[in-house]
Short mmCIF file of C-alpha atoms in Angstrom, two decimals:
data_model
loop_
_atom_site.label_atom_id
_atom_site.label_comp_id
_atom_site.label_asym_id
_atom_site.label_seq_id
_atom_site.Cartn_x
_atom_site.Cartn_y
_atom_site.Cartn_z
CA MET A 276 -26.68 63.04 22.14
CA LYS A 277 -26.84 66.80 21.73
CA PHE A 278 -23.73 68.49 23.10
CA GLN A 279 -23.52 72.19 24.03
CA GLN A 280 -20.75 74.68 24.74
CA LEU A 281 -19.64 75.17 28.36
CA THR A 282 -20.71 78.50 29.93
CA LEU A 283 -20.50 80.09 33.43
CA GLU A 284 -24.20 79.38 33.95
CA ASP A 285 -23.32 75.64 33.94
CA LYS A 286 -21.35 75.82 37.14
CA PRO A 287 -24.05 74.74 39.57
CA LEU A 288 -24.85 71.70 37.51
CA PHE A 289 -21.17 70.62 37.12
CA ASP A 290 -20.65 71.24 40.88
CA ARG A 291 -23.58 69.00 41.68
CA PHE A 292 -22.30 66.06 39.61
CA PHE A 293 -18.73 66.42 40.89
CA SER A 294 -19.90 66.45 44.55
CA GLU A 295 -21.88 63.27 44.30
CA ARG A 296 -18.81 61.11 44.93
CA ARG A 297 -15.17 61.41 45.74
CA TYR A 298 -13.06 62.26 42.69
CA GLU A 299 -9.32 62.74 42.92
CA ASN A 300 -8.44 63.83 39.27
CA ALA A 301 -7.55 67.49 39.52
CA HIS A 302 -9.40 68.17 36.26
CA TYR A 303 -12.77 67.14 37.66
CA ASN A 304 -13.89 70.56 38.74
CA PHE A 305 -15.64 73.36 36.93
CA THR A 306 -12.85 75.90 37.17
CA ASN A 307 -10.40 73.63 35.37
CA LEU A 308 -12.81 72.72 32.59
CA PHE A 309 -14.03 76.29 32.17
CA MET A 310 -10.58 77.97 31.97
CA TRP A 311 -9.46 75.37 29.36
CA ARG A 312 -12.80 75.06 27.51
CA LYS A 313 -11.66 76.93 24.34
CA ALA A 314 -8.35 75.17 24.02
CA TYR A 315 -10.00 71.77 24.51
CA LYS A 316 -13.22 72.59 22.64
CA ILE A 317 -15.16 71.29 25.66
CA GLN A 318 -18.79 70.44 25.24
CA TRP A 319 -21.20 68.72 27.56
CA THR A 320 -24.69 67.12 27.76
CA VAL A 321 -26.90 65.50 30.43
CA GLU A 322 -28.35 62.11 29.48
CA GLY A 323 -30.57 60.67 32.20
CA ASN A 324 -28.53 60.52 35.42
CA TYR A 325 -25.16 61.22 33.67
CA LEU A 326 -23.08 64.29 32.83
CA CYS A 327 -21.08 63.56 29.64
CA VAL A 328 -18.19 65.77 28.64
CA LYS A 329 -16.55 65.70 25.20
CA ALA A 330 -13.20 67.46 24.31
CA CYS A 331 -10.74 67.70 21.45
CA TRP A 332 -6.96 68.30 21.71
CA GLU A 333 -4.57 68.42 18.73
CA GLY A 334 -7.38 67.01 16.50
CA VAL A 335 -8.20 64.02 18.69
CA ILE A 336 -11.76 63.94 19.99
CA PHE A 337 -12.41 62.07 23.27
CA PHE A 338 -14.74 61.87 26.21
CA LEU A 339 -14.17 62.23 29.90
CA PRO A 340 -15.70 59.25 31.79
CA PRO A 341 -19.44 59.72 32.36
CA PHE A 342 -20.19 61.30 35.72
CA GLY A 343 -23.04 59.61 37.48
CA PRO A 344 -24.17 56.47 39.33
CA LYS A 345 -22.70 53.01 38.88
CA GLU A 346 -26.21 51.75 37.92
CA GLY A 347 -26.96 52.28 34.32
CA LEU A 348 -23.40 52.83 33.19
CA SER A 349 -23.57 50.27 30.35
CA GLU A 350 -26.44 52.13 28.71
CA ILE A 351 -24.76 55.53 28.77
CA LEU A 352 -21.54 53.99 27.42
CA ASP A 353 -23.54 52.53 24.53
CA SER A 354 -24.96 55.99 23.85
CA MET A 355 -21.45 57.57 23.88
CA ILE A 356 -20.05 54.89 21.63
CA GLN A 357 -22.95 55.35 19.19
CA HIS A 358 -22.37 59.15 19.15
CA ALA A 359 -18.68 58.58 18.28
CA LYS A 360 -19.69 56.31 15.38
CA GLU A 361 -22.32 58.86 14.10
CA ASN A 362 -19.79 61.66 14.23
CA ASP A 363 -16.94 59.68 12.72
CA PHE A 364 -14.35 59.66 15.56
CA THR A 365 -12.84 56.83 17.54
CA PHE A 366 -14.42 56.33 20.96
CA SER A 367 -12.13 56.83 23.85
CA LEU A 368 -12.18 58.00 27.49
CA GLN A 369 -9.33 59.99 28.92
CA GLY A 370 -8.38 60.87 32.52
CA VAL A 371 -10.10 57.82 33.91
CA GLU A 372 -9.45 57.12 37.59
CA ALA A 373 -8.60 53.60 38.87
CA PHE A 374 -12.01 53.00 40.52
CA MET A 375 -13.66 53.84 37.22
CA ILE A 376 -11.66 51.14 35.47
CA GLU A 377 -13.33 48.57 37.71
CA TRP A 378 -16.73 50.17 37.09
CA LEU A 379 -16.18 49.92 33.31
CA GLU A 380 -15.17 46.30 33.49
CA GLU A 381 -18.30 45.44 35.51
CA ALA A 382 -20.51 47.31 33.11
CA LYS A 383 -19.12 45.76 29.94
CA PRO A 384 -16.87 42.83 30.79
CA GLY A 385 -13.92 42.32 28.45
CA TYR A 386 -15.06 45.17 26.28
CA PHE A 387 -12.47 47.84 26.95
CA THR A 388 -8.70 48.07 27.15
CA SER A 389 -7.05 50.63 29.42
CA LYS A 390 -3.55 52.19 29.51
CA ALA A 391 -2.06 54.18 32.39
CA VAL A 392 -0.62 57.51 31.20
CA ARG A 393 2.27 58.42 33.51
CA ASP A 394 2.58 61.99 32.12
CA ASN A 395 -0.97 62.70 33.27
CA PHE A 396 -0.67 61.27 36.93
CA ASP A 397 -1.48 63.91 39.53
CA TYR A 398 0.96 64.60 42.36
CA VAL A 399 -0.61 64.61 45.79
CA TYR A 400 1.23 65.91 48.89
CA SER A 401 0.63 66.22 52.57
CA ALA A 402 -0.52 69.82 53.17
CA LYS A 403 1.35 69.78 56.44
CA ASP A 404 4.60 68.85 54.58
CA LEU A 405 4.25 71.73 52.05
CA ILE A 406 3.42 74.21 54.79
CA GLU A 407 6.03 73.28 57.44
CA LEU A 408 8.86 71.93 55.20
CA LYS A 409 10.22 69.96 58.15
CA GLY A 410 12.87 67.18 58.05
CA ARG A 411 15.80 66.27 56.08
CA LYS A 412 13.85 65.58 52.87
CA PHE A 413 12.71 69.20 52.75
CA HIS A 414 16.02 70.74 53.75
CA THR A 415 16.80 72.14 50.30
CA LYS A 416 13.22 73.64 50.00
CA LYS A 417 13.46 75.19 53.40
CA ASN A 418 16.77 76.85 52.47
CA HIS A 419 15.23 78.23 49.28
CA VAL A 420 12.46 79.79 51.34
CA ASN A 421 14.74 81.12 53.99
CA SER A 422 17.19 82.56 51.44
CA PHE A 423 14.32 84.28 49.69
CA ARG A 424 13.03 85.85 52.91
CA LYS A 425 16.51 87.04 53.85
CA LYS A 426 17.31 88.55 50.40
CA TYR A 427 13.80 90.09 49.99
CA SER A 428 12.93 90.86 53.60
CA ASN A 429 10.41 93.48 52.39
CA TYR A 430 8.36 91.04 50.34
CA GLU A 431 4.66 90.90 50.83
CA TYR A 432 2.15 88.16 50.44
CA VAL A 433 -1.33 89.39 49.37
CA PRO A 434 -4.56 87.34 49.09
CA MET A 435 -5.99 87.47 45.64
CA THR A 436 -8.93 89.90 45.03
CA GLU A 437 -10.87 90.76 41.99
CA GLU A 438 -8.98 94.06 41.77
CA MET A 439 -5.74 92.15 41.53
CA THR A 440 -6.69 90.01 38.59
CA ARG A 441 -5.84 92.69 36.08
CA GLU A 442 -2.24 92.66 37.31
CA CYS A 443 -2.18 88.85 37.10
CA ILE A 444 -3.30 89.13 33.43
CA GLU A 445 -0.56 91.64 32.68
CA PHE A 446 1.91 89.32 34.51
CA MET A 447 0.93 86.45 32.24
CA GLN A 448 1.52 88.52 29.13
CA GLU A 449 5.05 89.25 30.40
CA TRP A 450 5.51 85.60 31.31
CA CYS A 451 4.49 84.59 27.84
CA ASP A 452 6.67 87.18 26.14
CA GLU A 453 9.77 86.02 28.22
CA ARG A 454 9.23 82.48 26.92
CA GLY A 455 8.62 83.36 23.31
CA CYS A 456 5.03 82.34 23.14
CA VAL A 457 3.55 81.87 19.65
CA LYS A 458 -0.14 82.40 19.08
CA GLY A 459 -1.85 79.04 19.45
CA ASP A 460 1.04 77.15 20.97
CA ASP A 461 0.86 75.36 24.41
CA LEU A 462 2.11 78.33 26.34
CA ASP A 463 -0.26 80.68 24.65
CA CYS A 464 -3.11 78.27 25.41
CA GLU A 465 -2.07 78.27 29.07
CA ARG A 466 -1.92 82.02 29.20
CA ASN A 467 -5.40 82.28 27.65
CA ALA A 468 -6.76 79.70 30.13
CA ILE A 469 -5.36 81.73 33.09
CA VAL A 470 -6.85 84.91 31.58
CA GLU A 471 -10.24 83.20 31.34
CA ALA A 472 -10.00 82.30 35.02
CA MET A 473 -8.95 85.84 36.10
CA ASN A 474 -11.71 87.45 34.07
CA ASN A 475 -14.24 85.28 35.96
CA PHE A 476 -12.64 85.29 39.43
CA THR A 477 -15.74 86.05 41.47
CA VAL A 478 -18.10 83.66 39.75
CA LEU A 479 -15.63 80.72 39.69
CA GLY A 480 -14.99 81.17 43.38
CA PHE A 481 -11.34 79.92 43.58
CA GLN A 482 -8.83 81.41 45.95
CA GLY A 483 -5.49 82.77 45.20
CA GLY A 484 -2.48 84.80 46.49
CA ALA A 485 0.50 86.75 45.19
CA ILE A 486 4.05 87.73 46.21
CA PHE A 487 5.11 91.37 45.80
CA ILE A 488 8.59 92.93 46.04
CA ASP A 489 8.74 96.66 46.19
CA GLY A 490 5.13 96.80 45.02
CA LYS A 491 5.75 94.57 41.95
CA MET A 492 4.06 91.19 41.56
CA VAL A 493 6.66 88.45 41.25
CA ALA A 494 4.47 85.33 41.67
CA PHE A 495 0.97 84.23 42.02
CA SER A 496 -1.00 81.06 42.55
CA TYR A 497 -4.65 79.99 42.80
CA GLY A 498 -6.61 76.89 43.60
CA GLU A 499 -9.64 75.49 45.43
CA MET A 500 -10.82 72.52 47.34
CA GLY A 501 -11.18 69.58 44.96
CA ASN A 502 -12.99 67.26 47.40
CA ASP A 503 -13.57 67.14 51.18
CA ASP A 504 -9.94 66.95 52.23
CA THR A 505 -7.84 67.82 49.10
CA ALA A 506 -7.03 71.19 47.66
CA VAL A 507 -6.16 71.48 43.99
CA ILE A 508 -3.53 73.98 42.88
CA HIS A 509 -4.63 75.12 39.41
CA VAL A 510 -1.71 77.51 38.65
CA GLU A 511 1.53 78.68 40.06
CA LYS A 512 3.64 81.23 38.23
CA GLY A 513 6.76 83.17 39.08
CA ARG A 514 9.12 85.63 37.43
CA MET A 515 12.32 84.44 35.86
CA GLY A 516 15.57 85.24 37.61
CA ILE A 517 14.20 85.41 41.16
CA ASN A 518 15.67 82.55 43.15
CA GLY A 519 13.19 80.84 45.51
CA VAL A 520 10.16 82.62 44.10
CA TYR A 521 8.37 79.31 43.39
CA SER A 522 9.22 77.90 46.78
CA ILE A 523 7.96 80.90 48.62
CA ILE A 524 4.65 81.30 46.72
CA ASN A 525 3.97 77.54 47.17
CA GLN A 526 4.63 77.60 50.90
CA GLU A 527 2.85 80.89 51.56
CA PHE A 528 -0.21 80.09 49.49
CA CYS A 529 -0.69 76.65 51.08
CA ALA A 530 -0.14 77.97 54.57
CA ARG A 531 -2.47 80.96 54.17
CA THR A 532 -5.23 79.25 52.26
CA PHE A 533 -5.24 75.51 52.77
CA SER A 534 -3.90 74.93 56.25
CA GLN A 535 -7.07 72.97 57.09
CA ALA A 536 -6.69 70.59 54.05
CA MET A 537 -5.05 67.19 54.56
CA TYR A 538 -3.75 66.89 51.03
CA ILE A 539 -2.61 69.22 48.20
CA ASN A 540 -2.95 68.11 44.61
CA ARG A 541 -0.48 69.91 42.36
CA GLU A 542 -1.73 68.34 39.12
CA GLU A 543 0.37 66.54 36.46
CA ASP A 544 3.80 67.15 34.95
CA MET A 545 2.73 66.51 31.28
CA GLY A 546 5.88 64.63 30.72
CA ILE A 547 7.98 67.73 30.95
CA GLU A 548 11.34 66.78 32.48
CA GLY A 549 11.98 69.95 34.46
CA LEU A 550 8.36 70.00 35.74
CA ARG A 551 8.56 66.40 36.76
CA LYS A 552 11.82 66.97 38.71
CA ALA A 553 10.30 69.92 40.48
CA LYS A 554 7.13 68.05 41.46
CA GLU A 555 9.05 64.98 42.59
CA SER A 556 11.29 67.17 44.70
CA TYR A 557 8.39 68.02 47.00
CA GLN A 558 8.04 64.37 47.96
CA PRO A 559 4.49 63.42 46.90
CA ILE A 560 2.83 60.87 49.24
CA LYS A 561 0.76 59.42 46.33
CA MET A 562 0.02 59.69 42.73
CA ILE A 563 -3.48 59.78 41.18
CA GLU A 564 -3.25 57.34 38.31
CA LYS A 565 -5.14 58.20 35.10
CA TYR A 566 -5.98 55.89 32.29
CA ASN A 567 -6.94 56.19 28.62
CA VAL A 568 -9.71 53.67 27.68
CA ARG A 569 -10.55 52.32 24.28
CA ILE A 570 -12.71 49.55 22.81
CA LYS A 571 -10.81 46.32 22.65
CA LEU A 572 -10.02 45.40 19.06
#
């Protein structure tokens, strides 16, 4: 297997593979892989009818599950396992959806062991819920939005354009500085990933929006349709010290951009307590389970 670096020119190929069946994992789209390609050292190859993606995080090399048909899965898995042996790393698959666990078992019965990783589960919400914030369970969120609108009655929501991306990049530098980013740490990697997306806004084709107060950007978000009925929110950032800013950008962006979607996937919480609390507070209607898969010892 001969892997190569991920480039913008690979987008049509990845889009084709991802569109061949319904995937719910928020990471299974080109924008997400491209913006994080440097941090995760993402490489890819096509073997027969399969797209194979390899990555590395904190020194651990792993594969995403092979993207392709159910038929022939055993053979491509054998190739991936052999590649791991030849390159001296332990074979594993990460981010595996539940239906793929069944496929793997059918392809190689009793060969693999799988473990659900709660920190990586995606949160999926009703788009209507996030837009309307109706009912008792969204009372607090609705209050945050209303308080923001009352206090900052002159705020403006602006759809993202290529001309706006430079301001988003400057915003992220300030965001990073406020949080004491250190070169190479997780926050710095996140900033760099967002800069990659902003620098390639037109080619990647995602949609975004920003909140301005007195002409100054105080929040922005961007995302895209992940499958036929679910939008994926890749990023949502707000300035510190502005109460309700995250509530307002979430509600405005979903309402202005994804009103026709049935669901909104707001990705995982990475095991961060504050992020988990925030994502749970929006009342997800389901979680997308993700598994790590290894060869059974």
